mmCIF file of C-alpha atoms in Angstrom:
data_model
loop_
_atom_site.group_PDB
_atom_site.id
_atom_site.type_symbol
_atom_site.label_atom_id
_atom_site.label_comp_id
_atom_site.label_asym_id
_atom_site.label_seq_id
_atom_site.Cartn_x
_atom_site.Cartn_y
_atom_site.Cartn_z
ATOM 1 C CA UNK A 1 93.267 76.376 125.696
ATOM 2 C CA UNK A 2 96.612 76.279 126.994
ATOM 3 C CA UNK A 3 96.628 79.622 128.579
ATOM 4 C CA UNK A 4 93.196 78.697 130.391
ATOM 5 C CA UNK A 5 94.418 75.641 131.751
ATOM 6 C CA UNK A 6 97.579 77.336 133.014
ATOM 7 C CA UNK A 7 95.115 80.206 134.807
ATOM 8 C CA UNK A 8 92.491 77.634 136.440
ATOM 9 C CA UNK A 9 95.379 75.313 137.246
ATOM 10 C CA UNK A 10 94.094 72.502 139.592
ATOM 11 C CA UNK A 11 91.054 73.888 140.651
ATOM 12 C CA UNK A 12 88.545 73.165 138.199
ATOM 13 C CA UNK A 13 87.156 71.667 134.541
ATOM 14 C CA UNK A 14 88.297 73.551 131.453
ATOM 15 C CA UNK A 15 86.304 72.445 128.405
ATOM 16 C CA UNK A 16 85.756 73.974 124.734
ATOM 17 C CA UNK A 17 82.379 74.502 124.273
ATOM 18 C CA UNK A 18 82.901 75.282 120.465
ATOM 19 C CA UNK A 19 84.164 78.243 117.980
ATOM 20 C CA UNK A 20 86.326 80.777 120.659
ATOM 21 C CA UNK A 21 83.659 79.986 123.420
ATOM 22 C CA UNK A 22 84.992 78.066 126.563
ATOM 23 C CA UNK A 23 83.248 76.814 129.690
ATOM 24 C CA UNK A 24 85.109 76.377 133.038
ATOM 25 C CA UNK A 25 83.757 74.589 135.798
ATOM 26 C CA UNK A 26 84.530 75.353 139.706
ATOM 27 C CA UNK A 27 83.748 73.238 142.540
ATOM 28 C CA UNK A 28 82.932 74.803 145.998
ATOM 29 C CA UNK A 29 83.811 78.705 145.443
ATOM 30 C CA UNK A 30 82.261 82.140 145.941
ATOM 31 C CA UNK A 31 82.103 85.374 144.272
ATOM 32 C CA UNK A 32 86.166 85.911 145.434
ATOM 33 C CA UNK A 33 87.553 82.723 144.383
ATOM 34 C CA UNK A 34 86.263 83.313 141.028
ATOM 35 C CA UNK A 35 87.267 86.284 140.810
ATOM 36 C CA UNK A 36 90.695 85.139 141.832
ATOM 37 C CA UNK A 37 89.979 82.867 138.277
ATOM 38 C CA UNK A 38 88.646 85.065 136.366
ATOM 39 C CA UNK A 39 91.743 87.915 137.077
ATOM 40 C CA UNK A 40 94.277 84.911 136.296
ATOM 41 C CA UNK A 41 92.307 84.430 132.695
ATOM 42 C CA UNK A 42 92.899 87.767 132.471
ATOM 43 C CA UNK A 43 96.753 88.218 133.059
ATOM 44 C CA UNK A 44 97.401 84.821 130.634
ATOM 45 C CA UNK A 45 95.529 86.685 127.849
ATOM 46 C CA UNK A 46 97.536 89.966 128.593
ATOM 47 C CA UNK A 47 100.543 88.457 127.174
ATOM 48 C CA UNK A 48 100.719 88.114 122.926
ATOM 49 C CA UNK A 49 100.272 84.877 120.615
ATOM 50 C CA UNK A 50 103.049 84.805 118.217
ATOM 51 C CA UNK A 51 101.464 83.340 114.514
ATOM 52 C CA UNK A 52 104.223 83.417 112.060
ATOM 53 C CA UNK A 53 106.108 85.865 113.155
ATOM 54 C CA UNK A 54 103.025 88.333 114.068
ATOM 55 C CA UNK A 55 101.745 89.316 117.307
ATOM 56 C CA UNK A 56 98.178 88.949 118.340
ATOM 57 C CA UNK A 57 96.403 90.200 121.541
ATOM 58 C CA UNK A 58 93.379 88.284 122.171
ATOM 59 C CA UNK A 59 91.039 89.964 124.775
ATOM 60 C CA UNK A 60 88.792 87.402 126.926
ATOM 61 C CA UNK A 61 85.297 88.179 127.820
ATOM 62 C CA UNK A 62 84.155 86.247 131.275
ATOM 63 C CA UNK A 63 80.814 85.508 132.182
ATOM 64 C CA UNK A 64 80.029 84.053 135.869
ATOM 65 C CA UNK A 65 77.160 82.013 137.038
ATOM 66 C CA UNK A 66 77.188 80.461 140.586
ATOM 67 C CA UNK A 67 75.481 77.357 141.586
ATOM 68 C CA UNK A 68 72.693 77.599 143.381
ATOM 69 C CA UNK A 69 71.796 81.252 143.310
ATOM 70 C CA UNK A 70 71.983 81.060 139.523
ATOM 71 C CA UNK A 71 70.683 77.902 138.613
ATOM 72 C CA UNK A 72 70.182 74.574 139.848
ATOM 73 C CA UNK A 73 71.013 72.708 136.483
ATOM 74 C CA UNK A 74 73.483 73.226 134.243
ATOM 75 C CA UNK A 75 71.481 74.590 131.417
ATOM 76 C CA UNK A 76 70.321 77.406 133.681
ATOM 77 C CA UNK A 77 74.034 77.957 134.530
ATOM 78 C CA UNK A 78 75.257 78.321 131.291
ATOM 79 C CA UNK A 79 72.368 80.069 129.977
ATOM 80 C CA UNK A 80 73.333 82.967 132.958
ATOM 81 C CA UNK A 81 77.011 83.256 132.743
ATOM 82 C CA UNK A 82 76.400 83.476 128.395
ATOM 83 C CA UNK A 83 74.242 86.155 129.538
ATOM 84 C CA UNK A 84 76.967 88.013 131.955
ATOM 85 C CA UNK A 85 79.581 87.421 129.099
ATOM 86 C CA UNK A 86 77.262 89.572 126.511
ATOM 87 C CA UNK A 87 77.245 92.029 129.631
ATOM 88 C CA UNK A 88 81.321 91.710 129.455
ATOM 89 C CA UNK A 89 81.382 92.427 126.284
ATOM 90 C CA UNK A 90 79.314 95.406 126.773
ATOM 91 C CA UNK A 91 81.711 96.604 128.903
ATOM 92 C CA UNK A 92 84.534 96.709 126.413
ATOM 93 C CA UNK A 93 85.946 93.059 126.402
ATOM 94 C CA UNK A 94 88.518 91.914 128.663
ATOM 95 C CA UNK A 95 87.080 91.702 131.858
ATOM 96 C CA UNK A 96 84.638 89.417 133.896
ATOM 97 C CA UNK A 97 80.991 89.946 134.904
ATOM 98 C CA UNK A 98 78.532 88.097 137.493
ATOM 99 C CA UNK A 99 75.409 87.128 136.332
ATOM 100 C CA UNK A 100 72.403 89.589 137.951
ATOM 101 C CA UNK A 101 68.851 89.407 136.510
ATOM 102 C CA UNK A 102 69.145 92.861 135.724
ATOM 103 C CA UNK A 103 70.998 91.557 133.009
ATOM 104 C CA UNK A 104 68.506 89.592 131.780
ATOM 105 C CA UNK A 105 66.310 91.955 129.294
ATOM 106 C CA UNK A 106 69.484 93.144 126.930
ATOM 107 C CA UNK A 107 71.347 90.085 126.976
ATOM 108 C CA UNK A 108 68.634 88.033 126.240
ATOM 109 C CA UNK A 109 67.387 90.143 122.979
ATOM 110 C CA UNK A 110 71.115 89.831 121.671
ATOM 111 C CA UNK A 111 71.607 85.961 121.970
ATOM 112 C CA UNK A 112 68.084 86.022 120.267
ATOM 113 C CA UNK A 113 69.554 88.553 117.567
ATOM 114 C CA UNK A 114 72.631 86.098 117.365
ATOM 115 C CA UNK A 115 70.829 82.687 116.775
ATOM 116 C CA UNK A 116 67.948 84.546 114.209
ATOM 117 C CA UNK A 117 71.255 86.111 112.213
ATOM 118 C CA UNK A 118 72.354 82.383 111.675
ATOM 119 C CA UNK A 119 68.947 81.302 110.557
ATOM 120 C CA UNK A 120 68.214 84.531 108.465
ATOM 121 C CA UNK A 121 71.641 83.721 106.589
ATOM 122 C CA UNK A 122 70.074 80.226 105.692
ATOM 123 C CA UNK A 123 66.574 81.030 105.119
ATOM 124 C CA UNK A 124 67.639 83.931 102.921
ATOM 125 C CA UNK A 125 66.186 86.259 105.003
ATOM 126 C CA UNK A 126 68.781 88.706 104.180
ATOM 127 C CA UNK A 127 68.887 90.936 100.630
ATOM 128 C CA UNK A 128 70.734 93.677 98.894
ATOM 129 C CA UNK A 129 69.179 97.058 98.277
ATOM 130 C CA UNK A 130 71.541 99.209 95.907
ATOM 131 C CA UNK A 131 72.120 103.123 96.773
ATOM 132 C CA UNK A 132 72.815 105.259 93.464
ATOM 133 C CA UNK A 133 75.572 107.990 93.961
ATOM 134 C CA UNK A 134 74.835 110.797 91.583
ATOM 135 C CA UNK A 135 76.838 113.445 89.932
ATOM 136 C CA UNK A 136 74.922 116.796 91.404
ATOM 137 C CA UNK A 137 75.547 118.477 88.296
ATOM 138 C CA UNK A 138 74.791 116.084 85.767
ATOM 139 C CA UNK A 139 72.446 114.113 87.458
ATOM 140 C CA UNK A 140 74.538 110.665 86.072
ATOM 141 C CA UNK A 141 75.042 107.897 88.028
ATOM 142 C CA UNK A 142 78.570 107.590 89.144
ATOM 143 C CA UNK A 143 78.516 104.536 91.427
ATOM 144 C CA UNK A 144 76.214 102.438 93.616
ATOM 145 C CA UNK A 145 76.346 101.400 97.115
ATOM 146 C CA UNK A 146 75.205 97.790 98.536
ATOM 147 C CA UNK A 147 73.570 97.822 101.586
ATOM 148 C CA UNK A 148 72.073 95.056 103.199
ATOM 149 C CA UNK A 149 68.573 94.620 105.027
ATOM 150 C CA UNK A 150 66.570 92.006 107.433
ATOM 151 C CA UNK A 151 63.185 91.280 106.875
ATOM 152 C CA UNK A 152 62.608 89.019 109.861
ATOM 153 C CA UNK A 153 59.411 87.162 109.207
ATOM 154 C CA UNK A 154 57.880 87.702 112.741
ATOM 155 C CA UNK A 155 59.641 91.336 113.653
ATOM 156 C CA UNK A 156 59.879 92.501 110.638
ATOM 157 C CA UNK A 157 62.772 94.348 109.375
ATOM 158 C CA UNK A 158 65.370 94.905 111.819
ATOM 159 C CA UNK A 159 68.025 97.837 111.536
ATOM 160 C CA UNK A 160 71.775 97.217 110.510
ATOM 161 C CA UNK A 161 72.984 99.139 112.925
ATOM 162 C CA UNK A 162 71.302 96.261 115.342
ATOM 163 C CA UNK A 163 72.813 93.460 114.250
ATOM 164 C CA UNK A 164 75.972 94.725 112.066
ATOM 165 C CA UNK A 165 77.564 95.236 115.345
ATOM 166 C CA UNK A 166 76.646 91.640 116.569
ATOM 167 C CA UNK A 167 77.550 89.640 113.686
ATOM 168 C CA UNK A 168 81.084 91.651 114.299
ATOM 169 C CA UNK A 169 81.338 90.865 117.378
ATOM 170 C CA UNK A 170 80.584 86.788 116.821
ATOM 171 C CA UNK A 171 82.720 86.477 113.749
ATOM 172 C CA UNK A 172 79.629 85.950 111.892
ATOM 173 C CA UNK A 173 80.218 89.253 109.870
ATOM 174 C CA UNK A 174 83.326 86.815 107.732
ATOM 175 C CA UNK A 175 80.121 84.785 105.986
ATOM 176 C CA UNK A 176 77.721 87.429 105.591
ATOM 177 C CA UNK A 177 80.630 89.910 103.980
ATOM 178 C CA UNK A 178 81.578 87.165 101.461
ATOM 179 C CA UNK A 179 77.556 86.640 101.058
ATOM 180 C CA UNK A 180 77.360 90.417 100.188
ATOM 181 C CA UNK A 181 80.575 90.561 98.184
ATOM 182 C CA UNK A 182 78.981 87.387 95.773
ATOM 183 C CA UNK A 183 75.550 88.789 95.838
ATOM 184 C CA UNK A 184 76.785 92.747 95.126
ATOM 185 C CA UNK A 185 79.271 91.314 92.201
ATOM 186 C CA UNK A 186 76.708 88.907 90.453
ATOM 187 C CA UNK A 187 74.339 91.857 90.154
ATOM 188 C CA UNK A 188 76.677 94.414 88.629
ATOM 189 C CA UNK A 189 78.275 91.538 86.052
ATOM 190 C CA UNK A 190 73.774 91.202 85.411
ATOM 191 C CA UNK A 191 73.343 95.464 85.012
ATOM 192 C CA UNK A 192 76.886 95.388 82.857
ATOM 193 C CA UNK A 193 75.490 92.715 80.536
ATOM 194 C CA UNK A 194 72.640 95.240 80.041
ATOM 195 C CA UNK A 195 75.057 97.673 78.729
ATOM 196 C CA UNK A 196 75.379 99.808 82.590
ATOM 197 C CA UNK A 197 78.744 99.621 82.243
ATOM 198 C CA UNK A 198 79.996 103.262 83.627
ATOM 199 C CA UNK A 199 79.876 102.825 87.228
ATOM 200 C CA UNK A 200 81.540 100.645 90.268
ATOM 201 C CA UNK A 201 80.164 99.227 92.684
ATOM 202 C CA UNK A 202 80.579 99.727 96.604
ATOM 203 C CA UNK A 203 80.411 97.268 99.143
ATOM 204 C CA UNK A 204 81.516 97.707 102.709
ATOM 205 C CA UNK A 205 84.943 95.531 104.013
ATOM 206 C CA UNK A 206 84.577 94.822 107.986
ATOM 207 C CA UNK A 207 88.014 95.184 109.857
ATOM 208 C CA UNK A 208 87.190 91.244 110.912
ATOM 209 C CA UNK A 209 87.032 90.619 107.066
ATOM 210 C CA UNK A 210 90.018 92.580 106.118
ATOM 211 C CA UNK A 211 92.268 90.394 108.815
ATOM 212 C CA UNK A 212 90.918 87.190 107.119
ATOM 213 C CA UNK A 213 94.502 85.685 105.680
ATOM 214 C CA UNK A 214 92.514 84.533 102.722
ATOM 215 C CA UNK A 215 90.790 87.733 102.046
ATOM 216 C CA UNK A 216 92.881 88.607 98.803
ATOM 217 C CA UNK A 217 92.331 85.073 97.362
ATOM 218 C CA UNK A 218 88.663 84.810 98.053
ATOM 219 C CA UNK A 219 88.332 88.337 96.467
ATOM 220 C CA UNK A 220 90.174 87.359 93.342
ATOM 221 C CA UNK A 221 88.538 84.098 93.025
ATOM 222 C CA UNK A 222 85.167 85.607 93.479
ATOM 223 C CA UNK A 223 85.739 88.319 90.523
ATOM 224 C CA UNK A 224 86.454 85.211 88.259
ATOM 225 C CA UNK A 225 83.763 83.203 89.152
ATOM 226 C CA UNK A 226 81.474 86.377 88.939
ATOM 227 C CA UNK A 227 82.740 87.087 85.049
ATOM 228 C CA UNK A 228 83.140 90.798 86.683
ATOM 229 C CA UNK A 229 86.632 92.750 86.006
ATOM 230 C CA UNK A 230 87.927 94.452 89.360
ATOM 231 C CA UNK A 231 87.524 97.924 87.994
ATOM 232 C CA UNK A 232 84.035 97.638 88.738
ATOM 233 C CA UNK A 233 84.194 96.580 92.610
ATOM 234 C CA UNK A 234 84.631 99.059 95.322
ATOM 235 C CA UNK A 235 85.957 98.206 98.739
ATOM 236 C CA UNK A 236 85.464 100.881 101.315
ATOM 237 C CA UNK A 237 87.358 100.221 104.496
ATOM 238 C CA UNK A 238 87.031 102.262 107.772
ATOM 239 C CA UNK A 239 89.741 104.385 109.685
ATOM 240 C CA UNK A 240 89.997 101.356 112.073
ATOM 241 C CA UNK A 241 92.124 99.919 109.901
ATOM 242 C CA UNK A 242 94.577 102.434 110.166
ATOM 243 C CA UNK A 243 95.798 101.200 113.303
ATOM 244 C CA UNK A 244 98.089 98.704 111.652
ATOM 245 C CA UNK A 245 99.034 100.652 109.310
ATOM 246 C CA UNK A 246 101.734 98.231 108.017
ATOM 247 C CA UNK A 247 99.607 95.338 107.727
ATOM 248 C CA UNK A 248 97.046 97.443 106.097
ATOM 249 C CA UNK A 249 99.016 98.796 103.265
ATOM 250 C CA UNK A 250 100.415 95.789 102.341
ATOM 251 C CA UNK A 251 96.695 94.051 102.167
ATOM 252 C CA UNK A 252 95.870 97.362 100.606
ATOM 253 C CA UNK A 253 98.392 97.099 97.626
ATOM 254 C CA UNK A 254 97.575 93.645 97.170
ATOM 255 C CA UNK A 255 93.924 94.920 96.327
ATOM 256 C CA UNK A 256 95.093 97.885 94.108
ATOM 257 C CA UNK A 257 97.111 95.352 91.933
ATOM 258 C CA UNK A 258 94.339 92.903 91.752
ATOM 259 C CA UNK A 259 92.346 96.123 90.061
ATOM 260 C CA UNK A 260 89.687 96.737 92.884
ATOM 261 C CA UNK A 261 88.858 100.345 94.073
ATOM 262 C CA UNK A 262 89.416 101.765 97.111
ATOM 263 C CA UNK A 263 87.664 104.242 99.365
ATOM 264 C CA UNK A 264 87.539 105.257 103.251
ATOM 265 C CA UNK A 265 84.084 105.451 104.911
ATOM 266 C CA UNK A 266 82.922 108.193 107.103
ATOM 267 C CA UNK A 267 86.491 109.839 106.883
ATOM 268 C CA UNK A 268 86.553 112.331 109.871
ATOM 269 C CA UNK A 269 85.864 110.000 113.231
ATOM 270 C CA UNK A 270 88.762 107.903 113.449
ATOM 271 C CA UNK A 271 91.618 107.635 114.223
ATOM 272 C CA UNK A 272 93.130 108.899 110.672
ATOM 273 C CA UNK A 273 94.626 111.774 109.218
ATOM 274 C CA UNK A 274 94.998 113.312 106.077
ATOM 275 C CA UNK A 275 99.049 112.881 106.420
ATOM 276 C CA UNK A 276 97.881 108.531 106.275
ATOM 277 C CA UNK A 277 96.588 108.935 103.216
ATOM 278 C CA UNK A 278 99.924 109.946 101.334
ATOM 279 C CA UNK A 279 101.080 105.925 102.472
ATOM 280 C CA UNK A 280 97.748 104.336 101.137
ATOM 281 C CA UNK A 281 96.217 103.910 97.449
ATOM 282 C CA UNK A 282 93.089 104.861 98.489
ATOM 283 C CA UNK A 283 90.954 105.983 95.315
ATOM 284 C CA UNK A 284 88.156 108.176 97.151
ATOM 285 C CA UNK A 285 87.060 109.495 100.794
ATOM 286 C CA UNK A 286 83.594 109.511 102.095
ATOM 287 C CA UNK A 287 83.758 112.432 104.335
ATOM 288 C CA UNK A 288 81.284 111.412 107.146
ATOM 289 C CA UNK A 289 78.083 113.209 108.071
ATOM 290 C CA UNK A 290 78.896 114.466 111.180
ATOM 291 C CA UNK A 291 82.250 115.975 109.734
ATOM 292 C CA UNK A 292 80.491 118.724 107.911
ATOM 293 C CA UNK A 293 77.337 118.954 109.449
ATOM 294 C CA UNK A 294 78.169 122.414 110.660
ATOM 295 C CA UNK A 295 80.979 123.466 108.327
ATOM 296 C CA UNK A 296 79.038 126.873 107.243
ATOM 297 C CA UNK A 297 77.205 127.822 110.234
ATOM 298 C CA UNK A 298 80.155 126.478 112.788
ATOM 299 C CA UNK A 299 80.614 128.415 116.102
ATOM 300 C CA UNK A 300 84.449 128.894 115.395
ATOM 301 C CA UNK A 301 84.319 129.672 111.685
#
C-alpha cells in the first residue's frame, strides 16, 4: 500500500479493494498519464520486500479502464479494468493493460471460472478420484494418486487443467490443497483400517502451497488429526521449486523428518537436473510424458 501511494503520489485515490487487489482512482487523464502511473507502479514493485530477513519480489498486474469510453458508472469501470488485469496477467504479470472489448470473451469466462471455484469449494462440488500405480510385473498395487475433479451442476465437469491454473493464480489453490490433503488422508487412514495397508498415497503440493510458512505445521497437524502415520502420504512437488533451492531443501528436510514421502512430478521440463537431486531427499521421480515419448524411435538415437 505504501509503495502504491508513493507511485500515484498526489494525483489520485489509492484504495484496497480486498485480498492483494487494489483500485486507484485518476481524475482528468488519458491513455499517457496513466501510463505514466501505471510504469511508476511498476518501478516501486521492481525493488524487494524484506520479511524477516528474506527477500520477496512481488510482480503487479495493472488493469486500466477510462471514464467515459469504458463506462459511465463505476461498476462498469471496475468490471473493465478487472477484465484488462486478467489480460495482464495473461501476459506474464508485471505489466499494465487497457481495457478493449476484444478482451471481453476470455476474461469474462475466467472471472466466471474464479467466482464458481469459490462456490464449488462450498457446495462440495469438488471430489477425489484415486489413480492406482501398479507394479507391471506383478500386477500389485504400489501406490495411488489423488486427483481432483469438478462436476459443475450447469457445465458439467470442467477440466483441471482449466481451473488448476486459476485457483494458482488467485491464491485460492492454499484452501483447495489443504481440502485435498484432508480429504486424500481421511480416505487412506478408511482403506488402512480395511487392512490396505501396503501402499502410500500421492497428492500433488502447489509451489503457492509449499511457500505457505505454516505448511509443515498444518501437514503434521493434519496426519494427527487424520490417525494416518506419514509413511503413508506422498508429496510430489514440481521442478519449480528448484529455483530456491535453499529454501526448498530446508522445507524439504523438514518433511522427510516428519516421515512423509517425497517425489518430483513430470521430471524432465523444468528447470532441474539430475546433479539437484544429490542436495534433495527426494524418494521417487515421475519422469514426465513428453520426456520419453520418443526415447526408442528418437531422430538422434
Amino acid at each position: 500500500a505504501g509503495r502504491l501511494e508513493n507511485a500515484v503520489q498526489n494525483e489520485g485515490l489509492v484504495s484496497r479493494q480486498g485480498g492483494d487487489e487494489f483500485i486507484i482512482v485518476l481524475e482528468e487523464v488519458d491513455k499517457d498519464k496513466a501510463s505514466q502511473v501505471a510504469k511508476r507502479i511498476l518501478n516501486e514493485f521492481s525493488y524487494p520486500f524484506e520479511v524477516n530477513s528474506e527477500e520477496f519480489f512481488v510482480t503487479p498486474s495493472i488493469g486500466i479502464s477510462i471514464y467515459p469510453m469504458d463506462g459511465r458508472d463505476e461498476e462498469t469501470l471496475i468490471k473493465n479494468a478487472d477484465t484488462a488485469m486478467y489480460q495482464a496477467k495473461e501476459h506474464g504479470k508485471n505489466n499494465y493493460q487497457f481495457y478493449s472489448n476484444n478482451l471481453d470473451g476470455i476474461s469474462t469466462w475466467k472471472m466466471k471460472l474464479e467466482n464458481w471455484l469459490r462456490k464449488a469449494m462450498e457446495q462440495n462440488q469438488l471430489t477425489l478420484h484415486y489413480q492406482p500405480q501398479l507394479d507391471l510385473c506383478t500386477g500389485k498395487i504400489v501406490g495411488v494418486e489423488a486427483l481432483i475433479r469438478w462436476n459443475h451442476p450447469e457445465y458439467g465437469y470442467i477440466a483441471p487443467s482449466e481451473f488448476i491454473p486459476l485457483a494458482e493464480e488467485t491464491g485460492l489453490i492454499v484452501p483447495l490443497g489443504k481440502w485435498i490433503l484432508k480429504e486424500a488422508c481421511e480416505q487412506r487412514k478408511a482403506w488402512k483400517d480395511k487392512g490396505y495397508e501396503d501402499f502410500p498415497i500421492a497428492v500433488n503440493v502447489s509451489v503457492r502451497q509449499f511457500q505457505d510458512e505454516h505448511f509443515i505445521h498444518f501437514i503434521s497437524e493434519m496426519l494427527e488429526e487424520a490417525g494416518l502415520e506419514a509413511s503413508y502420504l506422498e508429496l510430489e512437488i514440481t521442478e519449480s521449486l528448484m529455483q530456491n533451492l535453499d529454501n526448498s531443501t530446508i522445507i524439504l528436510n523438514q518433511l522427510k523428518e516428519l516421515g512423509v514421502l517425497l517425489s518430483v512430478d513430470d521430471f524432465g521440463t523444468g528447470y532441474s537436473s539430475l546433479s539437484y537431486l544429490k542436495h534433495l531427499p527426494i524418494d521417487k521421480i515421475k519422469i514426465d510424458k513428453s520426456f520419453v515419448d520418443d526415447i526408442i524411435s528418437h531422430s538422434n538415437q
